[in-house]
PDB file of C-alpha atoms in Angstrom:
ATOM      1  CA  MET A  23       9.111  18.373 -32.996  1.00  0.00           C
ATOM      2  CA  SER A  24      10.973  18.514 -29.222  1.00  0.00           C
ATOM      3  CA  ASP A  25      13.302  15.617 -28.043  1.00  0.00           C
ATOM      4  CA  ASN A  26      11.548  14.586 -24.718  1.00  0.00           C
ATOM      5  CA  THR A  27      13.313  12.448 -22.953  1.00  0.00           C
ATOM      6  CA  THR A  28      12.397  13.207 -19.383  1.00  0.00           C
ATOM      7  CA  SER A  29       8.738  12.536 -19.774  1.00  0.00           C
ATOM      8  CA  ARG A  30       6.873   9.935 -17.639  1.00  0.00           C
ATOM      9  CA  PRO A  31       6.465   6.677 -19.054  1.00  0.00           C
ATOM     10  CA  ARG A  32       3.262   5.813 -20.938  1.00  0.00           C
ATOM     11  CA  PRO A  33       1.027   2.886 -20.703  1.00  0.00           C
ATOM     12  CA  GLU A  34       2.476   1.633 -24.283  1.00  0.00           C
ATOM     13  CA  LEU A  35       5.695   1.825 -23.171  1.00  0.00           C
ATOM     14  CA  GLY A  36       5.356  -0.022 -20.136  1.00  0.00           C
ATOM     15  CA  GLY A  37       4.156   2.594 -17.593  1.00  0.00           C
ATOM     16  CA  ASN A  38       1.733   1.089 -14.995  1.00  0.00           C
ATOM     17  CA  LEU A  39      -1.710   3.214 -14.556  1.00  0.00           C
ATOM     18  CA  LEU A  40      -2.609   0.984 -11.308  1.00  0.00           C
ATOM     19  CA  GLY A  41       0.008   1.941  -9.269  1.00  0.00           C
ATOM     20  CA  PRO A  42       3.318  -0.609  -8.135  1.00  0.00           C
ATOM     21  CA  LYS A  43       2.528  -4.276  -7.627  1.00  0.00           C
ATOM     22  CA  PRO A  44       1.669  -5.364  -4.214  1.00  0.00           C
ATOM     23  CA  THR A  45       5.009  -5.973  -2.062  1.00  0.00           C
ATOM     24  CA  HIS A  46       4.992  -9.281  -0.311  1.00  0.00           C
ATOM     25  CA  LEU A  47       7.705  -9.797   2.316  1.00  0.00           C
ATOM     26  CA  PRO A  48       9.515 -13.289   2.358  1.00  0.00           C
ATOM     27  CA  ASP A  49       8.283 -16.283   4.588  1.00  0.00           C
ATOM     28  CA  GLU A  50      11.645 -16.692   6.172  1.00  0.00           C
ATOM     29  CA  LEU A  51      11.439 -13.690   7.844  1.00  0.00           C
ATOM     30  CA  ASP A  52       8.626 -14.373  10.736  1.00  0.00           C
ATOM     31  CA  ARG A  53       8.310 -18.155  10.292  1.00  0.00           C
ATOM     32  CA  PRO A  54      10.867 -18.853  12.922  1.00  0.00           C
ATOM     33  CA  VAL A  55       8.770 -16.369  15.091  1.00  0.00           C
ATOM     34  CA  ARG A  56       5.468 -18.326  14.157  1.00  0.00           C
ATOM     35  CA  GLU A  57       7.159 -21.936  14.828  1.00  0.00           C
ATOM     36  CA  ARG A  58       8.215 -20.508  18.260  1.00  0.00           C
ATOM     37  CA  ASP A  59       4.096 -19.638  19.169  1.00  0.00           C
ATOM     38  CA  GLY A  60       3.900 -20.134  23.010  1.00  0.00           C
ATOM     39  CA  ASP A  61       7.603 -19.359  23.830  1.00  0.00           C
ATOM     40  CA  ASP A  62       8.807 -16.030  25.408  1.00  0.00           C
ATOM     41  CA  PRO A  63       8.427 -13.343  23.199  1.00  0.00           C
ATOM     42  CA  LYS A  64      11.588 -11.490  24.611  1.00  0.00           C
ATOM     43  CA  LYS A  65      13.589 -14.461  24.102  1.00  0.00           C
ATOM     44  CA  VAL A  66      12.429 -15.338  20.449  1.00  0.00           C
ATOM     45  CA  ALA A  67      12.869 -11.422  19.786  1.00  0.00           C
ATOM     46  CA  ALA A  68      16.324 -11.622  20.888  1.00  0.00           C
ATOM     47  CA  ASP A  69      17.045 -14.638  18.376  1.00  0.00           C
ATOM     48  CA  HIS A  70      15.111 -13.188  15.599  1.00  0.00           C
ATOM     49  CA  PRO A  71      15.511  -9.120  16.025  1.00  0.00           C
ATOM     50  CA  THR A  72      14.848  -8.743  12.473  1.00  0.00           C
ATOM     51  CA  SER A  73      11.708 -10.018  12.331  1.00  0.00           C
ATOM     52  CA  PRO A  74       8.602  -7.724  12.651  1.00  0.00           C
ATOM     53  CA  LEU A  75       6.236 -10.418  14.101  1.00  0.00           C
ATOM     54  CA  ALA A  76       8.756 -10.887  17.264  1.00  0.00           C
ATOM     55  CA  TRP A  77       8.501  -6.826  17.920  1.00  0.00           C
ATOM     56  CA  ALA A  78       4.546  -6.740  17.248  1.00  0.00           C
ATOM     57  CA  LEU A  79       3.839  -9.369  20.129  1.00  0.00           C
ATOM     58  CA  LEU A  80       6.255  -7.849  22.390  1.00  0.00           C
ATOM     59  CA  ALA A  81       4.331  -5.376  21.615  1.00  0.00           C
ATOM     60  CA  GLU A  82       0.826  -6.846  22.244  1.00  0.00           C
ATOM     61  CA  ASP A  83       2.046  -7.907  25.836  1.00  0.00           C
ATOM     62  CA  ALA A  84       3.227  -4.608  27.223  1.00  0.00           C
ATOM     63  CA  SER A  85       0.201  -3.400  25.668  1.00  0.00           C
ATOM     64  CA  ALA A  86      -1.615  -6.474  27.435  1.00  0.00           C
ATOM     65  CA  ASP A  87       0.296  -4.808  30.909  1.00  0.00           C
ATOM     66  CA  GLY A  88      -0.436  -1.638  30.743  1.00  0.00           C
ATOM     67  CA  ASP A  89       2.485  -0.290  29.280  1.00  0.00           C
ATOM     68  CA  VAL A  90       2.050   2.185  27.076  1.00  0.00           C
ATOM     69  CA  ILE A  91       5.558   3.596  26.315  1.00  0.00           C
ATOM     70  CA  GLU A  92       7.113  -0.346  26.255  1.00  0.00           C
ATOM     71  CA  ALA A  93       4.248  -0.888  23.517  1.00  0.00           C
ATOM     72  CA  TYR A  94       4.907   2.076  21.546  1.00  0.00           C
ATOM     73  CA  ALA A  95       9.127   0.728  21.556  1.00  0.00           C
ATOM     74  CA  PHE A  96       8.393  -2.211  20.693  1.00  0.00           C
ATOM     75  CA  ALA A  97       6.050  -1.541  17.767  1.00  0.00           C
ATOM     76  CA  ARG A  98       8.599   1.301  16.467  1.00  0.00           C
ATOM     77  CA  VAL A  99      11.190  -0.938  16.579  1.00  0.00           C
ATOM     78  CA  GLY A 100       9.054  -3.872  14.216  1.00  0.00           C
ATOM     79  CA  TYR A 101       8.105  -1.106  12.292  1.00  0.00           C
ATOM     80  CA  HIS A 102      11.651   0.268  11.414  1.00  0.00           C
ATOM     81  CA  ARG A 103      12.257  -3.481  10.882  1.00  0.00           C
ATOM     82  CA  GLY A 104       9.737  -3.946   8.915  1.00  0.00           C
ATOM     83  CA  LEU A 105      10.444  -0.656   7.041  1.00  0.00           C
ATOM     84  CA  ASP A 106      14.028  -2.172   6.130  1.00  0.00           C
ATOM     85  CA  ALA A 107      12.434  -5.528   4.766  1.00  0.00           C
ATOM     86  CA  LEU A 108       9.438  -4.267   2.755  1.00  0.00           C
ATOM     87  CA  ARG A 109      12.626  -1.781   0.906  1.00  0.00           C
ATOM     88  CA  ARG A 110      14.539  -5.527   0.423  1.00  0.00           C
ATOM     89  CA  ALA A 111      11.399  -6.766  -1.438  1.00  0.00           C
ATOM     90  CA  GLY A 112      11.440  -3.917  -3.688  1.00  0.00           C
ATOM     91  CA  TRP A 113       8.997  -1.510  -1.801  1.00  0.00           C
ATOM     92  CA  ARG A 114       9.790   2.129  -3.059  1.00  0.00           C
ATOM     93  CA  GLY A 115       7.449   4.331  -0.233  1.00  0.00           C
ATOM     94  CA  GLN A 116       4.178   3.264  -1.915  1.00  0.00           C
ATOM     95  CA  GLY A 117       1.720   0.559  -2.689  1.00  0.00           C
ATOM     96  CA  ALA A 118       0.080  -2.283  -1.194  1.00  0.00           C
ATOM     97  CA  VAL A 119       1.571  -4.469   1.413  1.00  0.00           C
ATOM     98  CA  PRO A 120      -1.775  -6.641   1.814  1.00  0.00           C
ATOM     99  CA  ALA A 121      -2.512  -8.474   5.149  1.00  0.00           C
ATOM    100  CA  SER A 122      -3.534 -11.764   3.238  1.00  0.00           C
ATOM    101  CA  HIS A 123      -0.113 -12.148   2.448  1.00  0.00           C
ATOM    102  CA  GLU A 124       1.606 -14.300   5.781  1.00  0.00           C
ATOM    103  CA  PRO A 125       4.789 -12.525   6.434  1.00  0.00           C
ATOM    104  CA  ASN A 126       3.354  -9.346   5.837  1.00  0.00           C
ATOM    105  CA  ARG A 127       1.307  -9.299   9.114  1.00  0.00           C
ATOM    106  CA  GLY A 128       3.632  -9.136  11.544  1.00  0.00           C
ATOM    107  CA  PHE A 129       4.715  -5.584   9.695  1.00  0.00           C
ATOM    108  CA  LEU A 130       0.962  -4.856   9.662  1.00  0.00           C
ATOM    109  CA  LEU A 131       1.077  -5.821  13.649  1.00  0.00           C
ATOM    110  CA  CYS A 132       3.281  -3.135  14.268  1.00  0.00           C
ATOM    111  CA  LEU A 133       1.654  -0.881  12.608  1.00  0.00           C
ATOM    112  CA  LEU A 134      -1.165  -1.190  14.826  1.00  0.00           C
ATOM    113  CA  HIS A 135       0.336  -1.580  17.571  1.00  0.00           C
ATOM    114  CA  LEU A 136       1.748   1.694  16.865  1.00  0.00           C
ATOM    115  CA  VAL A 137      -1.450   3.117  16.353  1.00  0.00           C
ATOM    116  CA  ARG A 138      -3.067   2.342  19.248  1.00  0.00           C
ATOM    117  CA  ALA A 139       0.250   3.406  21.534  1.00  0.00           C
ATOM    118  CA  ALA A 140       0.473   6.905  19.762  1.00  0.00           C
ATOM    119  CA  GLU A 141      -3.327   7.245  20.297  1.00  0.00           C
ATOM    120  CA  ALA A 142      -2.468   6.490  24.029  1.00  0.00           C
ATOM    121  CA  ILE A 143       0.195   9.009  24.435  1.00  0.00           C
ATOM    122  CA  GLY A 144      -1.685  11.942  22.728  1.00  0.00           C
ATOM    123  CA  GLU A 145       0.832  11.484  19.253  1.00  0.00           C
ATOM    124  CA  THR A 146      -2.211  12.963  16.714  1.00  0.00           C
ATOM    125  CA  SER A 147       0.258  13.728  13.894  1.00  0.00           C
ATOM    126  CA  GLU A 148       1.977  10.260  14.296  1.00  0.00           C
ATOM    127  CA  VAL A 149      -1.386   8.605  14.528  1.00  0.00           C
ATOM    128  CA  GLU A 150      -2.799  10.423  11.360  1.00  0.00           C
ATOM    129  CA  ARG A 151       0.317   9.473   9.352  1.00  0.00           C
ATOM    130  CA  LEU A 152       0.022   6.061  10.257  1.00  0.00           C
ATOM    131  CA  LYS A 153      -3.874   5.654   9.405  1.00  0.00           C
ATOM    132  CA  ASP A 154      -2.715   6.223   5.970  1.00  0.00           C
ATOM    133  CA  PHE A 155      -0.070   4.029   5.772  1.00  0.00           C
ATOM    134  CA  ILE A 156      -2.342   1.680   6.926  1.00  0.00           C
ATOM    135  CA  ALA A 157      -5.238   2.336   4.191  1.00  0.00           C
ATOM    136  CA  GLU A 158      -2.358   2.274   1.342  1.00  0.00           C
ATOM    137  CA  SER A 159      -1.102  -1.195   2.681  1.00  0.00           C
ATOM    138  CA  ASP A 160      -3.784  -2.443   2.825  1.00  0.00           C
ATOM    139  CA  PRO A 161      -7.636  -0.794   3.173  1.00  0.00           C
ATOM    140  CA  SER A 162      -9.162  -3.879   4.908  1.00  0.00           C
ATOM    141  CA  LEU A 163      -7.065  -2.714   7.961  1.00  0.00           C
ATOM    142  CA  SER A 164      -7.936   0.753   7.762  1.00  0.00           C
ATOM    143  CA  ASP A 165     -10.847   0.353  11.074  1.00  0.00           C
ATOM    144  CA  ALA A 166      -9.055  -2.802  12.196  1.00  0.00           C
ATOM    145  CA  THR A 167      -8.128  -3.476  16.046  1.00  0.00           C
ATOM    146  CA  THR A 168      -6.069  -7.065  15.691  1.00  0.00           C
ATOM    147  CA  LEU A 169      -5.063  -9.125  12.930  1.00  0.00           C
ATOM    148  CA  ALA A 170      -3.853 -12.487  13.844  1.00  0.00           C
ATOM    149  CA  PRO A 171      -0.652 -13.006  13.158  1.00  0.00           C
TER     150      PRO A 171
END
């Protein structure tokens, strides 16, 4: 009988067959931005640069104005701010980030805006990677075109 101390976790020893638990971002990440609804999005983002929602709102405005490159840039910043926040919340590169948890929506909005902007500039591999990320985060968003903050 061999001593195999590096084997995968077994269910009876606490392994999780369903994968990692869903990640929930803290409410304080985007709450100050939600409370400033109607304020100038650039001022809000300057006051709350770590908030993915602030960057998602900037991406939304840029997209509405037809500025795809600016929308892409804003969404990309929000995406990276969101990844930082997810990691601080215990996310390890996989697992659900459900839209049903309101504080996750700013990050998910950034993903949706980033997909649209990447499609508009023809960045096909980025689009596919992001769509996979969205499907893993919250399958209900796979065909979404919008997500209310």
